[in-house]
Tab-separated table of C-alpha atoms in Angstrom:
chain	number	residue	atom	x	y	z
A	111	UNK	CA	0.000	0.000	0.000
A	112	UNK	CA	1.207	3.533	-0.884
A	113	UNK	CA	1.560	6.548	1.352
A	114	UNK	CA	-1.246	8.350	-0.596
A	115	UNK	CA	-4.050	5.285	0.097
A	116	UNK	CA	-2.608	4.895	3.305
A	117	UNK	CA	-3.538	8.381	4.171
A	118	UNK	CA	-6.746	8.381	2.661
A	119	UNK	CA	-7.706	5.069	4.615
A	120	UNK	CA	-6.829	6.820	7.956
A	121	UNK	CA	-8.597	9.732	6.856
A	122	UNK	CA	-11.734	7.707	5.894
A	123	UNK	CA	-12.074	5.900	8.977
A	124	UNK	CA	-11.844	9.168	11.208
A	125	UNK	CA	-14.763	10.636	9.350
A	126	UNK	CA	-16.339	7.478	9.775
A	127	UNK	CA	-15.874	7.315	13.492
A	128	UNK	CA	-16.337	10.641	13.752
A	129	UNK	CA	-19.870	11.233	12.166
A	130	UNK	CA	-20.463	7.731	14.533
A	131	UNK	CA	-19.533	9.115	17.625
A	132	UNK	CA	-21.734	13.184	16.752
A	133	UNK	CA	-24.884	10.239	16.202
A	134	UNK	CA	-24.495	8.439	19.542
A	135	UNK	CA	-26.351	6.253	21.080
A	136	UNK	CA	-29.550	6.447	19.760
A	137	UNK	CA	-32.832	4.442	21.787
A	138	UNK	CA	-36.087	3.150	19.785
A	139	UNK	CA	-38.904	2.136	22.007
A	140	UNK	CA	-41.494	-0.158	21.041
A	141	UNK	CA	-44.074	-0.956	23.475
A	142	UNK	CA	-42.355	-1.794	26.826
A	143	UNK	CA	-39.000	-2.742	24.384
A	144	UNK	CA	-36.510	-0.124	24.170
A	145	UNK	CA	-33.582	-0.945	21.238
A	146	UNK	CA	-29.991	0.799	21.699
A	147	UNK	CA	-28.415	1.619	18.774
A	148	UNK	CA	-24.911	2.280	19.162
A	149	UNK	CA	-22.064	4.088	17.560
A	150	UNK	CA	-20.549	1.308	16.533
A	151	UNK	CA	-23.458	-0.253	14.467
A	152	UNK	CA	-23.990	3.334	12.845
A	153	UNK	CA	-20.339	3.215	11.579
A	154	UNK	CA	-20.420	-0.477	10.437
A	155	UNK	CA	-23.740	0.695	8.509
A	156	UNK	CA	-22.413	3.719	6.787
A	157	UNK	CA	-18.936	1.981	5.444
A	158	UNK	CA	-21.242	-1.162	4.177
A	159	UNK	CA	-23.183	1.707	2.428
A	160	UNK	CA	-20.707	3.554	1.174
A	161	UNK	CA	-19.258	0.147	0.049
A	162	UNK	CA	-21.767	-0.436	-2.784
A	163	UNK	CA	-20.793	-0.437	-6.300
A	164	UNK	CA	-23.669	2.246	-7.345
A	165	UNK	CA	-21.772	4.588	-4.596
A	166	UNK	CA	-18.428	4.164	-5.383
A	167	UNK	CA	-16.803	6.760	-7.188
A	168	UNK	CA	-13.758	8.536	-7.217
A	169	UNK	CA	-11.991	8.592	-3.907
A	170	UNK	CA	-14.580	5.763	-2.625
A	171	UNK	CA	-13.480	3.600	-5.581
A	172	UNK	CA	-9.612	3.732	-4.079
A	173	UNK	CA	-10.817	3.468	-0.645
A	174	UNK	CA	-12.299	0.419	-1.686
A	175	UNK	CA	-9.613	-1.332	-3.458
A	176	UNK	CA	-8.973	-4.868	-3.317
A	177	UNK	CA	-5.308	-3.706	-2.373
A	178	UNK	CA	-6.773	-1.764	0.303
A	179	UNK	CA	-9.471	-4.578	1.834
A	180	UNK	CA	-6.739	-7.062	1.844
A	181	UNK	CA	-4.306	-4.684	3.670
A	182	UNK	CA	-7.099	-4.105	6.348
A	183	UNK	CA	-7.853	-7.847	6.572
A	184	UNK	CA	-4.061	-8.684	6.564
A	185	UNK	CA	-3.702	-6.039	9.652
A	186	UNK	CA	-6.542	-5.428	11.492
A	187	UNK	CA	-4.970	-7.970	14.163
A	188	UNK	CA	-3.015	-4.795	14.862
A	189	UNK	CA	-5.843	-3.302	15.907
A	190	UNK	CA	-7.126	-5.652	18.226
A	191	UNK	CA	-3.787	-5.720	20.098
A	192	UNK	CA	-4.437	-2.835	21.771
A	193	UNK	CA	-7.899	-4.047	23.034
A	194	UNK	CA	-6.636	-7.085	24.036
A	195	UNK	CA	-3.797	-5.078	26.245
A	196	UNK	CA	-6.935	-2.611	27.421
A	197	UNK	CA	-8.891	-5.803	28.806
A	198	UNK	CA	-5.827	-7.272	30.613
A	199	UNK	CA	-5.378	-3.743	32.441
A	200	UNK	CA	-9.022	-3.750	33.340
A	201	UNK	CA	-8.790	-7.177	34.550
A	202	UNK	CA	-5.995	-7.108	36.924
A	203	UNK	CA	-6.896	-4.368	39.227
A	204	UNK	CA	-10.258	-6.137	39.774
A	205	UNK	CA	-8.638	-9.889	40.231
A	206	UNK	CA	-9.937	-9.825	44.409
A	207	UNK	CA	-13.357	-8.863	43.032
A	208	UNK	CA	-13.852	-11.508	40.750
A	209	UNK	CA	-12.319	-14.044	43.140
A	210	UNK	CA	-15.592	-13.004	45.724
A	211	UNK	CA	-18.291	-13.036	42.825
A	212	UNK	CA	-18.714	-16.703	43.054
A	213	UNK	CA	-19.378	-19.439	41.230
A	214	UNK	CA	-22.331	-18.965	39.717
A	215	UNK	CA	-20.715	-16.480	37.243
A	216	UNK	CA	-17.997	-18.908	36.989
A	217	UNK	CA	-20.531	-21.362	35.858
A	218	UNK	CA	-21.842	-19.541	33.296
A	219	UNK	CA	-18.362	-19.395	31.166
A	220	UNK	CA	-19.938	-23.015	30.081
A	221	UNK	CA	-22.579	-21.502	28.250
A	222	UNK	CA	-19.498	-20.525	25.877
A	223	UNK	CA	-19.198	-24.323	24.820
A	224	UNK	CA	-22.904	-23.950	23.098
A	225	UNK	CA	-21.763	-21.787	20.209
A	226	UNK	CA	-19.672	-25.083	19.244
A	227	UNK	CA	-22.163	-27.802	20.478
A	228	UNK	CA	-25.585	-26.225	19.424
A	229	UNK	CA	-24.112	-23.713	16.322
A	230	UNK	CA	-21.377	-26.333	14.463
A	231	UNK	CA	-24.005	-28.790	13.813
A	232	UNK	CA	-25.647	-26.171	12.262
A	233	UNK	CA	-23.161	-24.513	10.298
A	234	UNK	CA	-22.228	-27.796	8.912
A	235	UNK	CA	-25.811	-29.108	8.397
A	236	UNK	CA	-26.167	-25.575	5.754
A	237	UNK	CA	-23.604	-26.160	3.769
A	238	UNK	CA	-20.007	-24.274	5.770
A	239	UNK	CA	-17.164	-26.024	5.746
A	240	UNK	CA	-14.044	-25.067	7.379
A	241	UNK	CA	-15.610	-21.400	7.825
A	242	UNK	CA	-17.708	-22.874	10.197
A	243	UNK	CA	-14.352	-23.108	12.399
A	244	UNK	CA	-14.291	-19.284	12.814
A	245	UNK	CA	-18.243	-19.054	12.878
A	246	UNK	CA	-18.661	-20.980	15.578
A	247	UNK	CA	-15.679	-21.222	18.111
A	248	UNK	CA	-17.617	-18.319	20.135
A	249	UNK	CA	-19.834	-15.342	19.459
A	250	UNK	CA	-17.138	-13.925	16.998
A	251	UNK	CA	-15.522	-10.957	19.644
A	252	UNK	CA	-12.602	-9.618	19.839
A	253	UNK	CA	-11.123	-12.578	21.550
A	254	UNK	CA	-12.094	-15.068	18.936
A	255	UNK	CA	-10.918	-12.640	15.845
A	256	UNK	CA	-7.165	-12.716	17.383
A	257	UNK	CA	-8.016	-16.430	18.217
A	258	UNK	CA	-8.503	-17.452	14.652
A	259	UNK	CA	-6.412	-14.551	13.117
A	260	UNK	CA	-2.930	-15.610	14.813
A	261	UNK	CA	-3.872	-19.731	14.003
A	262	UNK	CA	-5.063	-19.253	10.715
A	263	UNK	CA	-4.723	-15.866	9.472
A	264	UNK	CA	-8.006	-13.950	8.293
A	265	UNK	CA	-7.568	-14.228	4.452
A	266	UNK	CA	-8.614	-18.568	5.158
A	267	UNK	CA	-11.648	-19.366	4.948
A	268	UNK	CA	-11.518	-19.987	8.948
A	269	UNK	CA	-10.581	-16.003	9.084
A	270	UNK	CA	-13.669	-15.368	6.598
A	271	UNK	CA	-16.100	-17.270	8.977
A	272	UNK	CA	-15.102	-14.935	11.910
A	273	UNK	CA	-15.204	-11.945	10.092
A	274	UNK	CA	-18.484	-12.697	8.704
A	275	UNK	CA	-19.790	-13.328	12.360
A	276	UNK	CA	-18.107	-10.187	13.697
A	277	UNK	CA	-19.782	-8.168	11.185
A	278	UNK	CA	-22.721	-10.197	11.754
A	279	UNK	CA	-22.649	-9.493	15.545
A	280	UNK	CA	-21.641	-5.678	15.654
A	281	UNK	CA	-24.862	-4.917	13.683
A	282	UNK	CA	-27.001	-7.065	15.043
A	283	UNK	CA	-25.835	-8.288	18.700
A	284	UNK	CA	-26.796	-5.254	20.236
A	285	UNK	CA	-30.250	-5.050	18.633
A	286	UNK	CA	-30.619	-8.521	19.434
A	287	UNK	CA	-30.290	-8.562	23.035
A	288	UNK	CA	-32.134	-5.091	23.260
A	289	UNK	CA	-35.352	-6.785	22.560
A	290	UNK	CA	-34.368	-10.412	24.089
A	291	UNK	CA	-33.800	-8.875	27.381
A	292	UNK	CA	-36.624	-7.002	28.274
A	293	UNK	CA	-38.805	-9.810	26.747
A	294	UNK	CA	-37.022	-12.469	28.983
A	295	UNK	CA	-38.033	-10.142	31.723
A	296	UNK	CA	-41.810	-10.088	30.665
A	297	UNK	CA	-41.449	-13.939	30.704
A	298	UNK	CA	-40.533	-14.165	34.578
A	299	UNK	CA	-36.252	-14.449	34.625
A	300	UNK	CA	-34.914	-12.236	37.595
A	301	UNK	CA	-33.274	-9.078	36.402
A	302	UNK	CA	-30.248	-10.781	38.389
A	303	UNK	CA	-29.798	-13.580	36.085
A	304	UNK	CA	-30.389	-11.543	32.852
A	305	UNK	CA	-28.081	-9.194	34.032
A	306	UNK	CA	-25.191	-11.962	34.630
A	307	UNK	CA	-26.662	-13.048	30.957
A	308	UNK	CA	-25.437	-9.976	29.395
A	309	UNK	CA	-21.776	-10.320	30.151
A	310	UNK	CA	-20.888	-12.285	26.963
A	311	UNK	CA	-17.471	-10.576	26.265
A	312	UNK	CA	-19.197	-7.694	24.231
A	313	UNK	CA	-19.224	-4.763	25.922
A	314	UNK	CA	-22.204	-3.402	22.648
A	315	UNK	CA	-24.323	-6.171	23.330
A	316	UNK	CA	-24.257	-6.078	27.200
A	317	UNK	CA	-24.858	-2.712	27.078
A	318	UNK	CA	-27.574	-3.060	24.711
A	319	UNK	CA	-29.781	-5.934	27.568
A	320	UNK	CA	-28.158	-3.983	30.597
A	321	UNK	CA	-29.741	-0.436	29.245
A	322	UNK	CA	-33.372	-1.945	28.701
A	323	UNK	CA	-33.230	-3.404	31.604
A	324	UNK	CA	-32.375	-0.457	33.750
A	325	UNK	CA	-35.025	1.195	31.335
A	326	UNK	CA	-37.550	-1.156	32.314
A	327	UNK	CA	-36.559	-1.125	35.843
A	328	UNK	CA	-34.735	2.300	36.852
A	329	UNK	CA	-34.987	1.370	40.919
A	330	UNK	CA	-32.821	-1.699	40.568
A	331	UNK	CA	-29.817	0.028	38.251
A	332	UNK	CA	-26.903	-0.049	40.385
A	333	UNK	CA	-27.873	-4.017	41.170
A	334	UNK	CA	-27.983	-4.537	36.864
A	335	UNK	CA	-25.100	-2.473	36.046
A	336	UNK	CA	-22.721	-3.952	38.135
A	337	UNK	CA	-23.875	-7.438	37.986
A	338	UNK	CA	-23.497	-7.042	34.145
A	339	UNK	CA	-20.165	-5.585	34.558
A	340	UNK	CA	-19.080	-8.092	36.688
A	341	UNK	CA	-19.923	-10.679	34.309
A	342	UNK	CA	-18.364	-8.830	31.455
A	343	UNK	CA	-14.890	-8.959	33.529
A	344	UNK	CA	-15.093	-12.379	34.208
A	345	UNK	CA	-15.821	-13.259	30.890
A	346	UNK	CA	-13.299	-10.899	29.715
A	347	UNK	CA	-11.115	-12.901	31.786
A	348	UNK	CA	-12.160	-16.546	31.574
A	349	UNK	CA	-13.233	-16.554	28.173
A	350	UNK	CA	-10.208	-16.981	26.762
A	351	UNK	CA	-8.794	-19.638	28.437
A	352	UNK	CA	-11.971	-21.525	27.548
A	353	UNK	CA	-12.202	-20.893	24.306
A	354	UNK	CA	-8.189	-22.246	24.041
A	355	UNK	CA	-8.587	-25.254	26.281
A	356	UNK	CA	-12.544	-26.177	26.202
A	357	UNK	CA	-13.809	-24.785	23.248
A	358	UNK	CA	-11.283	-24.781	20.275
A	359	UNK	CA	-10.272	-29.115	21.203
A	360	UNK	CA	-14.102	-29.812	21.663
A	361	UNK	CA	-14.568	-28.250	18.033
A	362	UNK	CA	-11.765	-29.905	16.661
A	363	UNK	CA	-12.806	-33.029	17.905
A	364	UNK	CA	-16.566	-32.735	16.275
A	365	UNK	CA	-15.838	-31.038	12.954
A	366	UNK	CA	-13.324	-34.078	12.091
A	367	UNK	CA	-16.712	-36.433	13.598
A	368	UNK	CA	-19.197	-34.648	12.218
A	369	UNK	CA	-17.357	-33.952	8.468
A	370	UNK	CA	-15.823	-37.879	8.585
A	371	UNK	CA	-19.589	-38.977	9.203
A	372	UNK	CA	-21.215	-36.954	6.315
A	373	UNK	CA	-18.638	-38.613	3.929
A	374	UNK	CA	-19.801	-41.957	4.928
């Protein structure tokens, strides 16, 4: 890539974030639901947009480049290094708080296992191959795109699978548990539980149930906010270790099954 794209890149993506960040969090309420949109999903929506051939055009048609997507692909672990460093700080200086949270949140880190035990069935049964590998190791975070970028790179078809569900997720995780939680709620689950629920190791998505919650139930907000942040840390913290010891061997083990037993 040459200096001039390289600048124009940067240059794109600050005007991206930028007009992202002036829309904000923006809140549509339907009945007793109330869906967070946030800055994040705006900015995924506007580059997609801007991304179609009927739109691109002049400086849009170099941003857009092959040469450019497969720099960003080849590099965005770069990006996520940083992140990863920013949860490790978080983590530490909280290590005697999520030692006395218990083991009910520590329980919960199991329901990371169903991505790969309910979703790789699934993925295989419509037709994904070894994409299914990066679809379906977790919910396709931050953890799981350095997971599958450093192992496989994201130009193989496992890197396309995570990317796909990362894209997939940052769109429409948060709108998803927006209108799960409160619903959830209406069905009888303590706010407690669904509040523990919402620490999946996206910070857009638990915001997303924790906000309708509190929304739905302003007296109990300090009780939701930290239980979901407490379950965002511990996830944060956990979830990789069992995504690289539980997780990743347990997939291995049933794509090889599950692939060797549609042959026959």
């Amino acid at each position: 890539m040459n200096k001039v794209n390289a600048v124009l890149l940067l240059v794109f993506a600050l005007v991206i974030i930028t007009i992202a960040e002036l829309i904000g969090i923006q809140s549509i309420t339907i009945g007793s639901i109330t869906i967070s949109l946030l800055p994040l999903v705006f900015a995924i929506i506007i580059t997609m947009v801007l991304g179609m051939k009927v739109l691109r055009a002049g400086p849009l048609k170099r941003i857009y480049s092959k040469q450019n997507v497969d720099f960003s692909s080849k590099y965005l672990i770069f990006i996520m290094l940083p992140l990863m460093a920013r949860y490790g700080a978080d983590v530490a200086p909280q290590m005697g708080e999520i030692l006395q949270v218990g083991w009910v949140f520590i329980f919960q880190e199991l329901g990371n296992l169903g991505t790969v035990l309910i979703g790789l069935p699934i993925a295989l049964l419509i037709g994904l191959r070894r994409e299914a590998i990066g679809a379906t190791l977790g919910i396709g975070r931050e953890g799981e795109l350095a997971y599958i970028s450093e192992k496989y790179t994201l130009e193989s078809d496992e890197g396309r699978g995570v990317l796909s569900l990362y894209i997939i997720g940052t769109i429409f995780g948060a709108l998803f548990f927006s209108i799960i939680a409160p619903v959830l709620l209406d069905l009888g689950f303590r706010p407690e539980a669904l509040a523990m629920a919402s620490g999946v190791g996206s910070s857009s998505m638990m915001t997303g149930a924790s906000s309708t919650l509190v929304a739905r139930l302003p007296e109990m907000e300090s009780t939701i906010t930290s239980y979901a942040a407490a379950s965002q840390l511990l996830t944060s913290f956990l979830g990789t270790f069992t995504m690289i010891f539980l997780a990743a061997p347990l997939q291995q083990f049933m794509y090889k099954f599950l692939v060797r037993s549609d042959r026959t």
